[in-house]
Structure formats: C-alpha cells, structure tokens
Amino acid sequence: MRLSPVAAALAAVLLPATAVADEGMWLPSQLPEIESAMRGSGFQGDPKDLSDLSKPPMSAVVSLGGCTASFVSPQGLVVTNHHCAHGAIQLNSTPENNLIVDGFNAPTMADELSAGPGARVLVTDRFERITDRILADARGKTGRAYHDAVEAASKAAVAECEAEPGYRCSVVDMYYGTDFHLVRQLEIRDVRLAYAPPDAIGSYGDEIDNFMWPRHSGDFTFYRAYVGPDGKPAAHSPDNVPFKPAAWLTVSTESLAEGDFAMLAGYPGRTFRHRTAAEFADQVEWQLPSRVELMTALLGAVERGTAEDADAEVRYAAQVASLKNTLKRAQGELDGLRRSHAVAERRRQEAAMSRWLAGQPDAAATVADIASAAEVIASARATRERDQLFGLMQAQTQLLRSAVQLQRLALERGKPDAGRESGYQLRDEARIEAALRQAQRRYAPAVERALLAELLARHRALPADQQVPEVNAVFGSDAAATEAALQALYADTALASEAERLRLLAADPAEVQASSDPLMRAAAALQQATLRFEAEDKARAGELLRLRPAYMRGMIGHARSEGRAVYPDANSTLRVSHGRIESLQPRDAVSWSPLTTVEGIVEKHTGVAPFDAPDPLLAAIARRDFGATVDPGLGTQTVNFLTNLDTTGGNSGSPVMDARGRLIGLNFDSNWEAVSASWKFDPRYKRAIHVDARYMRWIMARVYPAPQLLAEMGLPLDGADRPAVPAAAAGR
Amino acid sequence: MRLSPVAAALAAVLLPATAVADEGMWLPSQLPEIESAMRGSGFQGDPKDLSDLSKPPMSAVVSLGGCTASFVSPQGLVVTNHHCAHGAIQLNSTPENNLIVDGFNAPTMADELSAGPGARVLVTDRFERITDRILADARGKTGRAYHDAVEAASKAAVAECEAEPGYRCSVVDMYYGTDFHLVRQLEIRDVRLAYAPPDAIGSYGDEIDNFMWPRHSGDFTFYRAYVGPDGKPAAHSPDNVPFKPAAWLTVSTESLAEGDFAMLAGYPGRTFRHRTAAEFADQVEWQLPSRVELMTALLGAVERGTAEDADAEVRYAAQVASLKNTLKRAQGELDGLRRSHAVAERRRQEAAMSRWLAGQPDAAATVADIASAAEVIASARATRERDQLFGLMQAQTQLLRSAVQLQRLALERGKPDAGRESGYQLRDEARIEAALRQAQRRYAPAVERALLAELLARHRALPADQQVPEVNAVFGSDAAATEAALQALYADTALASEAERLRLLAADPAEVQASSDPLMRAAAALQQATLRFEAEDKARAGELLRLRPAYMRGMIGHARSEGRAVYPDANSTLRVSHGRIESLQPRDAVSWSPLTTVEGIVEKHTGVAPFDAPDPLLAAIARRDFGATVDPGLGTQTVNFLTNLDTTGGNSGSPVMDARGRLIGLNFDSNWEAVSASWKFDPRYKRAIHVDARYMRWIMARVYPAPQLLAEMGLPLDGADRPAVPAAAAGR
C-alpha cells in the first residue's frame, strides 16, 4: 500500500474525537480496582466475588489447555466450543458412525465417550504471587545468568508444587518480569464427550466464515469431567465418577439486546500491548511488511518450483495454504495497526510516561533501566533480517529441516531429559517422528531448491556483518556457487527416503553426528550458528527480563497517577473482560447488527459444505419452532452475537456472562477488523463473536433434543418459559 | 445449488408479510394514472406536468444512445455519467495530455472538445400511438406473414418520419405487440466534452466495486450539445452554436436524507417482467442453471487448451473474463430470482388473472389466444438445448465464427442493403472487419478445438431429433470422428491468417461461396441450419406478436379491476420511476446506509488503481473543505446515495430528481442483489446507485474547480449558501 503524504496526513484528521474503551484482560484479583468501570458498563454483582478463584463463578471457569470451558452443572458437565472438541469428536468417529457428520448425544452418562488420553480439564485452584522467591537468586545478576537464575527458581517452585499428585503447576510472568505467580491447576484426565451438534451446525461456514461477521455457527459441545472414586484425578476408567466442581454457571433464560452488559472469563494466550513504542514501530514498519513481502516471494518460489508439475503442486498445497494464511494475517494486522495509528499512540503514551517519570523522586535508576532495555531491543533489530531468513530456511523446507532436527536431537539426547532444549525432550520425540514421516508427502526437490534459492539470494544481499558464515560455507557466497551447492546437496542426499530419516532417528547420536550425508553435514554446520544465536537470544532475554520491569513500573505508575489500572499482557492465565453487546460499523455506510438469526442460516445455505445446514435444522426453522428461546424483539431465533469484549487466541470456549454472572453465550472467534488487537485494542473495531446460549438451548430442545442435559442444567425441556425440575426428569 | 426439499419448503415461510413497492418504469403519459402513489411517496408537483414530453422537465431528459443524460443549462450543457463519456474522453487523450488520468475542464466554450463523429444527443419530441396503422395489414395474418406485415408497416412509418432531416425515428412495441408508438428524436450530432473529473474519481473502485454498495464513485461528466447556426442538427463544425433546449433541470442546493422522495427519468433498455410464468420457469429452472453449468464447462475447456501455453493464456484472457462475467451474472440472477420466489409469484399472478378472465364476458378468444401463445413458447423450449449449443459454437470461436461471418456476408451482399439481415448491412461491415482483424489476437488452435470439442460432445448427447444434421455432417457424429474432423479442419484452414480473412472479406461473394477452405466449407454447411432456424424463429416471433397481446390484455384488465396500473416492459423509451432514498438490509445482520461519505474514499484508498484517489481529492478531504455541500446531518461530504428507484441497463446517467423536479443526482449502477430485477422487482433488494449532486458540486467547487460551469447552472461558486450570479462570472 502506497500512502501518499496527503493520505498519511489524513490519518490524524479521521481519528475519532472520543473512544470509550472497555479494553482489558484483567486478572480476577484486579477487578475490585476497576469496580466503577464495571458498574458503569452495567455489572450488577460485587467485583470482589469474581476475584477469588476458589469461589463461584470463577472456579467454574476451566482450561482445556489451549481452549477455555466452564462447568454448567454440579455433575461436572462442561461446555466449550465445538472446534475445541473437534479432536475428541474425530477420535470417536468411524465411517459407520460418523459423529462429525451426525453429531453426538449420550442418552445417559454411561453412553458418554472418552475424549482421549490427552484430553484435560484444568481447574485453577491456586494463584500465588512468588516474585521474591523467583528473583531472590537473580538479583544482582545480568544477562544469561539472570535468565538462568529465574529459570532454576521457577523449575524448583513447579517441582515442589507438583509433588502433590493430580496437579499441574507453572510459574507465570506478569508485566514482563515484574511479577511472578505460581499457578496450580487440578489436572482432570478423564474427560468424556456428552453432546455435540453435527459439524454442519458446529462449524457452519467453517473456513469461509472464519473471522467473519455476520456469523451463524453453533460452535458448542458438552464434555463431562470424571475423577476416580476417591474424587482425585485419574486416567480414564469405567470406575470413575463425575467430578463435583466447587461451582458451576447457571445458564440464563433471559433475552439479550444491544447495549446489555456482558463479561467473559478465560485463558487468553498472548498479547503484546505493553511492548515499547520501538517494538510497535518494528512490528508495523518492518516485521509485518517484510513478512508480507517475503511470504509473497516464497509463494512465487513455490509456484516456479511446481510449474508444470501437478504432483508437486499437490505436495505443496498445504504449505501454500499456510503461506497464504500467514500473508493474509500479516496484511490484516498491518492494515489494522495502521488504521488504529498504533505506533503514534504508543509513542504518545511513552512520552507522557517519560514526562511523568521525570517528575518522580528517585526515578534515575528506572530511567536508566528503560534506556538500557531500549538498547537491548535495538540490538535484536540489528540482526532481524538475518534471523528471519535463517529461521525460514528451516521452517519452510522439508529435507533440510529434517536434517536439522535429526542433528539437534542427536545433540540433545546426550543430556538428561530435563536439561534438553525445549522441543527436543523425550515427550517431543513422537512429534518429531511424525514430522519426519510427513516430510515424505510434502516434498519435491525442485520446490525445496527454489525456496532455498529465494532465501539464500536474500541472505547474500545482506550486509556482510549480518551474513551467517555457516550459511555461506554450506551454500556458497555467490549465485553460481549456491546453484551448484543446491544441486549437489539434493542430488546426493539420502534423506528423501523416509526409511533413511527414520533410521537416523533411531540411530546412535554419535552415528548421526558422523553421518556423511551432505544434507546432514550441512545441518551440522548450520547448527553451530543456531547454538550461537540461541545463546545470544538467552542473554538478551535475561537482560530484558531484568530491565523491562522498569518500563512497566513507569507505565503502571503513570497510569495510577491518572487513576487508571493496568492489566498485564495475556499469558494463558485466567482473565476477565467486561463490556457490552455492541454493533460494528466496519466501513463507511456499513453497519452490522450484534445479533444474527436463523434466517441468515437459510440465506447462506447452498447445500454444499460449509453451508450445508442439516435438514432437521432447516425444518425447525421452517416450522418457526422456537418456543421459549425466541428473541422477543426480533421475533425469531438468534444464533450468534457480538460484544466489545477483549479476547485473543485461547479465549475459545470462554463463558460469556450477564450482569449477574449467568451464562449467556460462548466466545468462539473475533472479527477480521480486530486481527491487530493482540498489539492494540481499538474500540472502534475490536469485537468478539459468541454463540448465543439461546441457540444452544434451542438446538438441544427442538432440533437435536437432549432433554437430559437441559434438565441437568435446570433449563426448560420444551420451550416452556419456566425451568422444568431438573434431576428426576433426566432419569438418573 | 442443491436445495433440499426442506430448504425449498422454507421459501414461502420467509417471504415478508408485506412489501410496499414503488416498482415501475412508467411511460410519462401514465403518470397521472399513478398520481396518488406518487403523492404517497412525497411528490410535490403535478404528475400531468411530467407527462408532456415537449415540456419541462421531461424535455430536458435526453438519450445518448445507450445512456441517459439531461440538460442543465439554457446553453445546452448536458450532464451524464463519466462512464457514458468514456469513449469521448479516451478519444481526446494522448500520452502527453491524458484526460483519462487528469480529467478535463474547458475554461471557455471555445476549449470544449468534440466527443467524436459518433456521439449523439437525442431529444425525444414526439411519442405517438400508431397501433392501428402498424397492425392494419397484419390483422388476419399469422406467423411469418404477421411478422413481415408489422415490419413493413414499421419501416414505412420510420421512413416517412425521417423524411424531415435532423430526426431519428423508430417504432416501438409496448406490451409485446399490444400497442405501437412512433418515437421521433432530434438527433444532435455535434457533442462536445466540457468537463470530466479524473478517472480515479469518475470510476473510483471500477470493476472491483461494480454492482457493489457502499460506493464512492464521482461518475459524472459534462457535455455540451451544439447545432448549426440555423438551430438545426449539424455535423461538428467551428461555426456551430450551443443548442438552446426547451427545458433544463435546476440543480438542487438542498440536503438529502433517508426517506426523501426521489424520481428518475431515463431510457431503460430491456426487461422481462411481463413474460409468462412458463418463461419465468424456463429462465429459473433451465436457462440460468444451464448457462452456469455451460460457462463453467467452457472455462474448463479453455483451461485445458491453454495448459502449459502462456501465450494462449494471454490470448484467451478476455474471453475467460467474459465467460466468468456471464457465469457470475447468471448465478447472481438465478440466486436473486430464487430468493424472490419469482416463478411461484408469477404463477400466482397468472392464476389470479385466469380466474378473473373466466368471469369476463367475451373472454373466450382471449383465453384461446393465451393458450396458443403458451404452445408457441413451449415449442421454442423443445429446441432450447440445441439452440444454446449451436449459438455458442459460433459465439465462442474465432476462426469458425470468422468463416460463418464471411459466408453470411457473401449471402447478404447479394441483396439490397435494406433487405439484408440485421448485423450484415453496409453499416455493420466496419464492425465485421474489426472482428476479423481482432480474431488474430484472440486465437489459439488448441483452445478453439477444445471449446468446440466440449460443445460438440454435448451436441452429440442430445436426443437424435434435436441434433443438427449439418453439425454432424461437418464434425462427425461420434467422438473419434469429431476429433479427426477438428484436427483436419484446423490443420488445413488458411483462415488463421489475417490476410486471408481480409482477402475473403474483400472478395466477390461468389468466390467466397465457392471457397474450398475446409472451415469456409464447414461454415457454408452450417449456414443452411442457421437460415432454417431463423425462418422458424421469425414465424414464432410473428405468432407471439399476434398472440401475446391477449396475455397482456388479461394481465392489464385484471390489474385495472384491482385499481392497479401496469407499465410496459422497458424498451429503450423514456420512462419515469418514483420512490425514495432507502437503505438496504442485504443479509441477516447487515445494514447499508443510503448515503456514503468521503471517509469511505479514504478507507478504500490503497494508492493502487482502482483505489487511487488523487492527491487534490485527499487533500480537500483532509482539510474538511466542504463548504455549502456538506451534509448537515452527517457533518461531512457525501459521495453516492441509494434509492429504491426502478432501473435497468440504459438508465446510466439518468437524472435523479427531488419532489420538485430538481436534480439531486445521477443514476449510475445497481446493487448486486438487484441483478435479477430485469425479470422481477423485489422491493427488499432492488436499489439504484446514484452520484450525489452535492459531490459533483463539491468536486467542481473545491477539488477540480470549474466556476464557469457552476455559474452557468446558477450554483454557488465558493460553497456560499446563496447561488452566485451566473453568466458574467463565467466570462462569457
């Protein structure tokens, strides 16, 4: 996008005069601090009741590891997104009994199906600040030593916590090294599938509608958590009994409308909102544009490599899809950050903080640390082109990456498991084997050479001090040498054979390291560079862990001086966001309502996936058989709704609650305009997309009936306005 | 699209309970009949004032032949769409002085540029019912004889009318043969370009935004009509003087808002709304689906033919684009007609008409004629597959079509020009020559063979009585024979040479007909079939011309019995539509405002065409330099607006007027949801897209200033609220 100076000047002019934000992924413990904001949004409870993880409703909110879920009955019934349970549904599907296509409904608990040995329900029961313990040994150290001291203290705290069986523990870092917390989670390992709608409801619209609004997806599924007869976590067993949670959410039976209060709790993965203005600038001015440019170039390379080779085209279809997806995401994030003027605003915030800090007593050390942190960040920028290209040489290849993985595993296998580099521990070996096998189906020599030729040409064009000597040694330092090296490497390697790759995986580390295969030799040479860069990275990471807290203290102190609370960037810990049901004006003259209806399902229906609504659904819509779940204002059945809640990856399945903490929906996606929200929350464009609990109830009452689960949740069985009596009706 | 029975059943359920339509392309003479409806919409004048073509404002509305325009000053200033003037702008552009890129603004009349010898401004001054004269000789005849009698009477009436120089006359058929009118138009032949914005304003968004809303196009341009010093039409000459129209429109200086009355006058080309239910069913159940299927198959054939041949791919790019466009249009029309349940509703209308007719005295003859018309229509259905394939064999090929054209021209050249088949008269020969030359750039033998192979395979699969004997004789009647025939025809023909095609164009007809070139021989054989089909078509057309009036009388009579007036299907005659500025809810949860603003120009701006807003425009937006044209409600400058007016192709450039007949905008497009409106007006989805006269005024006041034209139109020069004094300020 070429922006003329005039268009750039226009930016500021079009900025909205005021933008009231409900921004924030708050730690539950912070909610009393923002009580007035929550009450302003319409919250009717006491924020203190939300701040204790051992009490309802927060103790009802659980992690599935990657997704969020919540208990909705005293019998351990858990609700989450259909897409979060996709693996479990697939695992239990056969060609004859295809739960993906047909959905699943266990008539009784005995009919519930194991979600598989890897499925987890994680109930956070402790969240304890242990900053002093973690930093005790690090204080006074710098760089790598600081990093290692924090790591050692964290590992010790985790080991101590996990000494009690049935728990998974971790140390999490808040505000980039400012605070450390020990998180303890009860690890429930017997998870069973209770109810899932057909895929054509659960992921109606699928990839085509991904990130889109208006949306019409019934993205919900029910699990049940089981524990041993002693009430403690246990592997799947017929003797296990339903887990009795300390709390469960009540499903609302009331209506929703634009402007209503909403809040959401969950485990958002990662955000970057507290990064420095220099990092924002790097992201907007270099990382994202260069990613767009490089992904476009790599797509060109694949195209050249697969021209006139239909077989190679098929082999690289997945990689092309992934490159296109990365390109699209990067472009969307770039457009969003530019539209929100994220860099300019972050600079304004930093300048305001600096001015405030200058007026504080004893601020000299903080100011010095902030300056030092900036230097460390700038030092990483100096090698960003090199790091990007060097990383892609391995990430975008099949055989070279296989060789690199085999060499690294041979190196790491020489250490005790706990000391191995992350990604090369015992538990990672199955994944590595799968990748080594998969390489077979995704490889064509001409394409891999074309991809490397593209990356190597760019590497050769770097300033000499950025070039990696090992890369030049392996691939040559001019175009002719590179061409010859690539021809020779790929002509002579035996790694194109799956058997050979698996033989090396099983071989003695010393034998691997001594391999004379040219690609294995190349990987051994490149590994020297990798190890050197990793050491530099860890030293830098240690320094930033030491220095960033000064920046955060400045930011938090300045905010407090203005009466504003500051939430830490997301880090997969439990967070709460509050706001309201809100429409969106994505573009000039376009307005999106915050509630979609079943009429939209019919409009999108083509009979071809992903728009192949099942006949029972279409028939129920045609009958207008909505009962108590009908929206009184719209006169029809709603499907999804939109809020301004603050979410990111990991919030899938998060319970959306009303002003009194009752479940009104499940979070499952964001809109495309919000793709840049991991860096900047822009209230004009940031929305979250939820499945309406009324649609879930309607599907379970009228379309694919599950009266036993409705009863268990204390919900009306038949669309009557009064809840039916639970328990007995479910026949248990 | 596979619609399950349930989805189909859903149709009726989702029909809106009430749908108030402003539907109608009314003859000006009909407007007094619909006075109460017009007043209901908010019209403030007397419809009688609109019904006289010789009086303002209707006499200000002119045709450009294909587009509509209007006089906006007593000096013959004409405003129309930028896209209607594109040829004239291109004609006057050079690489050094590119009016497409830079726009054009003649400082004085002397600087105005000729729009070219073909440009016309046609001022309708007579519109006279001559049904009795046209049908006098046809009565009592049937079939081909009826057709020929009507044609002869029409030609005689036109010749008589055109005896007075300076006029173009035509006989137009209303309600499919029910009524005939003689239309006389003053034919102004000296048309000059006065003002055009740059293409980046005039067609901002271009093909990408085509049919789309929200829209941000400044699709307007000013012409001036010139006549000889005697006031009569004359070819372009420096001695000519501006034409003094009998009427011109006043440009409104008031604001617009949703719900405001709007009306539009223009020359809509062709609609099919009075076709029979059987024809609606044929369109929805066969024509459009088979077009979609066939276009998809032909795209596949081109793809096969161009695989691994980049040169051929380039040659067929235009044909591929055209096939895709036809496919997209057909799919859009199909989706729209299904969504509007057009067939079911037409069946309901016919059934109601039949019931009414059964109760009328002396209805027997009418009922019998309606039944006969249905039989004639059904007879055409019997050969629809054959006709479609036979037509495409010529339409989708280059060399075969060239051969067919050369043979047909040789045949027609043996007749007096007036007796030649339409498309092969003297005036068509330049076009044929251009096509014969162009064939060169759009031809690759493998692709033409692939296209023919696809069509011929489908032809061979037809029932024996539908197959064309001449096609089988030329191309063989089984796959092997066809393959061999295609190889031989294209290996041995000399028509791939442009010189040879042009030689045959210039050659004596007898020599052409005796040519031994295999493709010329094939074309001679196929021509026998063409002539046979044409004779059948004309006989059928004559019968329908005789019989359809019964159907129309039934429909009109029934409508009158319910107090409803009926407008004739569009036929390029002057029509008026009334309605209001109206938003659109195109899909569940999506709402489009009826006014777009300059903020949308900035949002869409990428710097790359068609979203490359010029810097003067961006700068004026950034300055918020809107003056008197600012929208008081929105606080910004509007660009385009949306009405529910009834339009179709030919309405481009139509003046949109307010309740007092003042110009508030120019029509330039419809929305995609309305692509099926040529068959059925669905008030839920039919909208027309207009450029806001305030945007035109703003561009001419603040962005690319043309004070002389604003003054000539009596408009404020500088954004002041009062009109400045015209005349003198313009320096004339």
mmCIF file of N, CA and C in Angstrom, chain B residues 31-63:
data_model
loop_
_atom_site.group_PDB
_atom_site.id
_atom_site.type_symbol
_atom_site.label_atom_id
_atom_site.label_comp_id
_atom_site.label_asym_id
_atom_site.label_seq_id
_atom_site.Cartn_x
_atom_site.Cartn_y
_atom_site.Cartn_z
ATOM 1 N N LEU B 31 -48.247 8.762 -15.892
ATOM 2 C CA LEU B 31 -48.049 9.270 -14.535
ATOM 3 C C LEU B 31 -49.325 9.807 -13.888
ATOM 4 N N PRO B 32 -50.200 10.484 -14.645
ATOM 5 C CA PRO B 32 -51.437 10.922 -13.988
ATOM 6 C C PRO B 32 -52.224 9.743 -13.401
ATOM 7 N N GLU B 33 -52.115 8.570 -14.040
ATOM 8 C CA GLU B 33 -52.800 7.374 -13.528
ATOM 9 C C GLU B 33 -52.315 6.965 -12.141
ATOM 10 N N ILE B 34 -51.010 7.244 -11.847
ATOM 11 C CA ILE B 34 -50.464 6.782 -10.567
ATOM 12 C C ILE B 34 -50.226 7.975 -9.635
ATOM 13 N N GLU B 35 -50.996 9.021 -9.867
ATOM 14 C CA GLU B 35 -50.817 10.242 -9.082
ATOM 15 C C GLU B 35 -50.852 9.988 -7.580
ATOM 16 N N SER B 36 -51.786 9.163 -7.125
ATOM 17 C CA SER B 36 -51.899 9.012 -5.671
ATOM 18 C C SER B 36 -50.678 8.280 -5.118
ATOM 19 N N ALA B 37 -50.152 7.312 -5.875
ATOM 20 C CA ALA B 37 -48.941 6.617 -5.422
ATOM 21 C C ALA B 37 -47.768 7.589 -5.368
ATOM 22 N N MET B 38 -47.663 8.458 -6.357
ATOM 23 C CA MET B 38 -46.565 9.422 -6.372
ATOM 24 C C MET B 38 -46.683 10.397 -5.208
ATOM 25 N N ARG B 39 -47.893 10.832 -4.977
ATOM 26 C CA ARG B 39 -48.087 11.756 -3.848
ATOM 27 C C ARG B 39 -47.783 11.023 -2.537
ATOM 28 N N GLY B 40 -48.143 9.750 -2.508
ATOM 29 C CA GLY B 40 -47.851 8.955 -1.308
ATOM 30 C C GLY B 40 -46.361 8.890 -1.033
ATOM 31 N N SER B 41 -45.565 8.816 -2.107
ATOM 32 C CA SER B 41 -44.109 8.791 -1.929
ATOM 33 C C SER B 41 -43.566 10.157 -1.552
ATOM 34 N N GLY B 42 -44.369 11.231 -1.791
ATOM 35 C CA GLY B 42 -43.912 12.557 -1.396
ATOM 36 C C GLY B 42 -43.744 13.523 -2.551
ATOM 37 N N PHE B 43 -44.182 13.128 -3.750
ATOM 38 C CA PHE B 43 -44.040 14.022 -4.901
ATOM 39 C C PHE B 43 -44.866 15.284 -4.684
ATOM 40 N N GLN B 44 -44.282 16.457 -4.990
ATOM 41 C CA GLN B 44 -44.973 17.706 -4.683
ATOM 42 C C GLN B 44 -45.492 18.445 -5.912
ATOM 43 N N GLY B 45 -45.198 17.917 -7.094
ATOM 44 C CA GLY B 45 -45.676 18.600 -8.290
ATOM 45 C C GLY B 45 -46.961 17.969 -8.794
ATOM 46 N N ASP B 46 -47.305 18.280 -10.051
ATOM 47 C CA ASP B 46 -48.480 17.682 -10.679
ATOM 48 C C ASP B 46 -47.989 16.669 -11.706
ATOM 49 N N PRO B 47 -48.351 15.382 -11.546
ATOM 50 C CA PRO B 47 -47.851 14.370 -12.495
ATOM 51 C C PRO B 47 -48.151 14.734 -13.942
ATOM 52 N N LYS B 48 -49.201 15.510 -14.154
ATOM 53 C CA LYS B 48 -49.522 15.897 -15.548
ATOM 54 C C LYS B 48 -48.381 16.686 -16.177
ATOM 55 N N ASP B 49 -47.696 17.458 -15.332
ATOM 56 C CA ASP B 49 -46.576 18.253 -15.854
ATOM 57 C C ASP B 49 -45.434 17.374 -16.346
ATOM 58 N N LEU B 50 -45.417 16.118 -15.864
ATOM 59 C CA LEU B 50 -44.338 15.206 -16.280
ATOM 60 C C LEU B 50 -44.734 14.406 -17.514
ATOM 61 N N SER B 51 -46.025 14.490 -17.890
ATOM 62 C CA SER B 51 -46.477 13.562 -18.922
ATOM 63 C C SER B 51 -46.317 14.120 -20.332
ATOM 64 N N ASP B 52 -45.979 15.395 -20.428
ATOM 65 C CA ASP B 52 -45.827 16.002 -21.757
ATOM 66 C C ASP B 52 -44.341 16.106 -22.103
ATOM 67 N N LEU B 53 -43.932 15.332 -23.124
ATOM 68 C CA LEU B 53 -42.510 15.275 -23.470
ATOM 69 C C LEU B 53 -41.988 16.582 -24.030
ATOM 70 N N SER B 54 -42.913 17.448 -24.454
ATOM 71 C CA SER B 54 -42.438 18.696 -25.068
ATOM 72 C C SER B 54 -42.250 19.781 -24.017
ATOM 73 N N LYS B 55 -42.561 19.432 -22.751
ATOM 74 C CA LYS B 55 -42.469 20.446 -21.696
ATOM 75 C C LYS B 55 -41.450 20.046 -20.644
ATOM 76 N N PRO B 56 -40.924 21.047 -19.898
ATOM 77 C CA PRO B 56 -40.049 20.720 -18.791
ATOM 78 C C PRO B 56 -40.837 19.974 -17.699
ATOM 79 N N PRO B 57 -40.199 19.101 -16.927
ATOM 80 C CA PRO B 57 -38.782 18.761 -17.028
ATOM 81 C C PRO B 57 -38.475 17.645 -18.014
ATOM 82 N N MET B 58 -39.528 16.929 -18.527
ATOM 83 C CA MET B 58 -39.232 15.745 -19.338
ATOM 84 C C MET B 58 -38.453 16.082 -20.607
ATOM 85 N N SER B 59 -38.691 17.271 -21.155
ATOM 86 C CA SER B 59 -37.981 17.608 -22.388
ATOM 87 C C SER B 59 -36.495 17.864 -22.117
ATOM 88 N N ALA B 60 -36.113 17.949 -20.843
ATOM 89 C CA ALA B 60 -34.683 18.106 -20.521
ATOM 90 C C ALA B 60 -33.949 16.779 -20.485
ATOM 91 N N VAL B 61 -34.709 15.680 -20.497
ATOM 92 C CA VAL B 61 -34.094 14.349 -20.372
ATOM 93 C C VAL B 61 -33.815 13.791 -21.750
ATOM 94 N N VAL B 62 -32.569 13.486 -22.036
ATOM 95 C CA VAL B 62 -32.196 13.076 -23.391
ATOM 96 C C VAL B 62 -31.511 11.719 -23.381
ATOM 97 N N SER B 63 -31.462 11.135 -24.569
ATOM 98 C CA SER B 63 -30.748 9.868 -24.725
ATOM 99 C C SER B 63 -29.420 10.133 -25.424
#
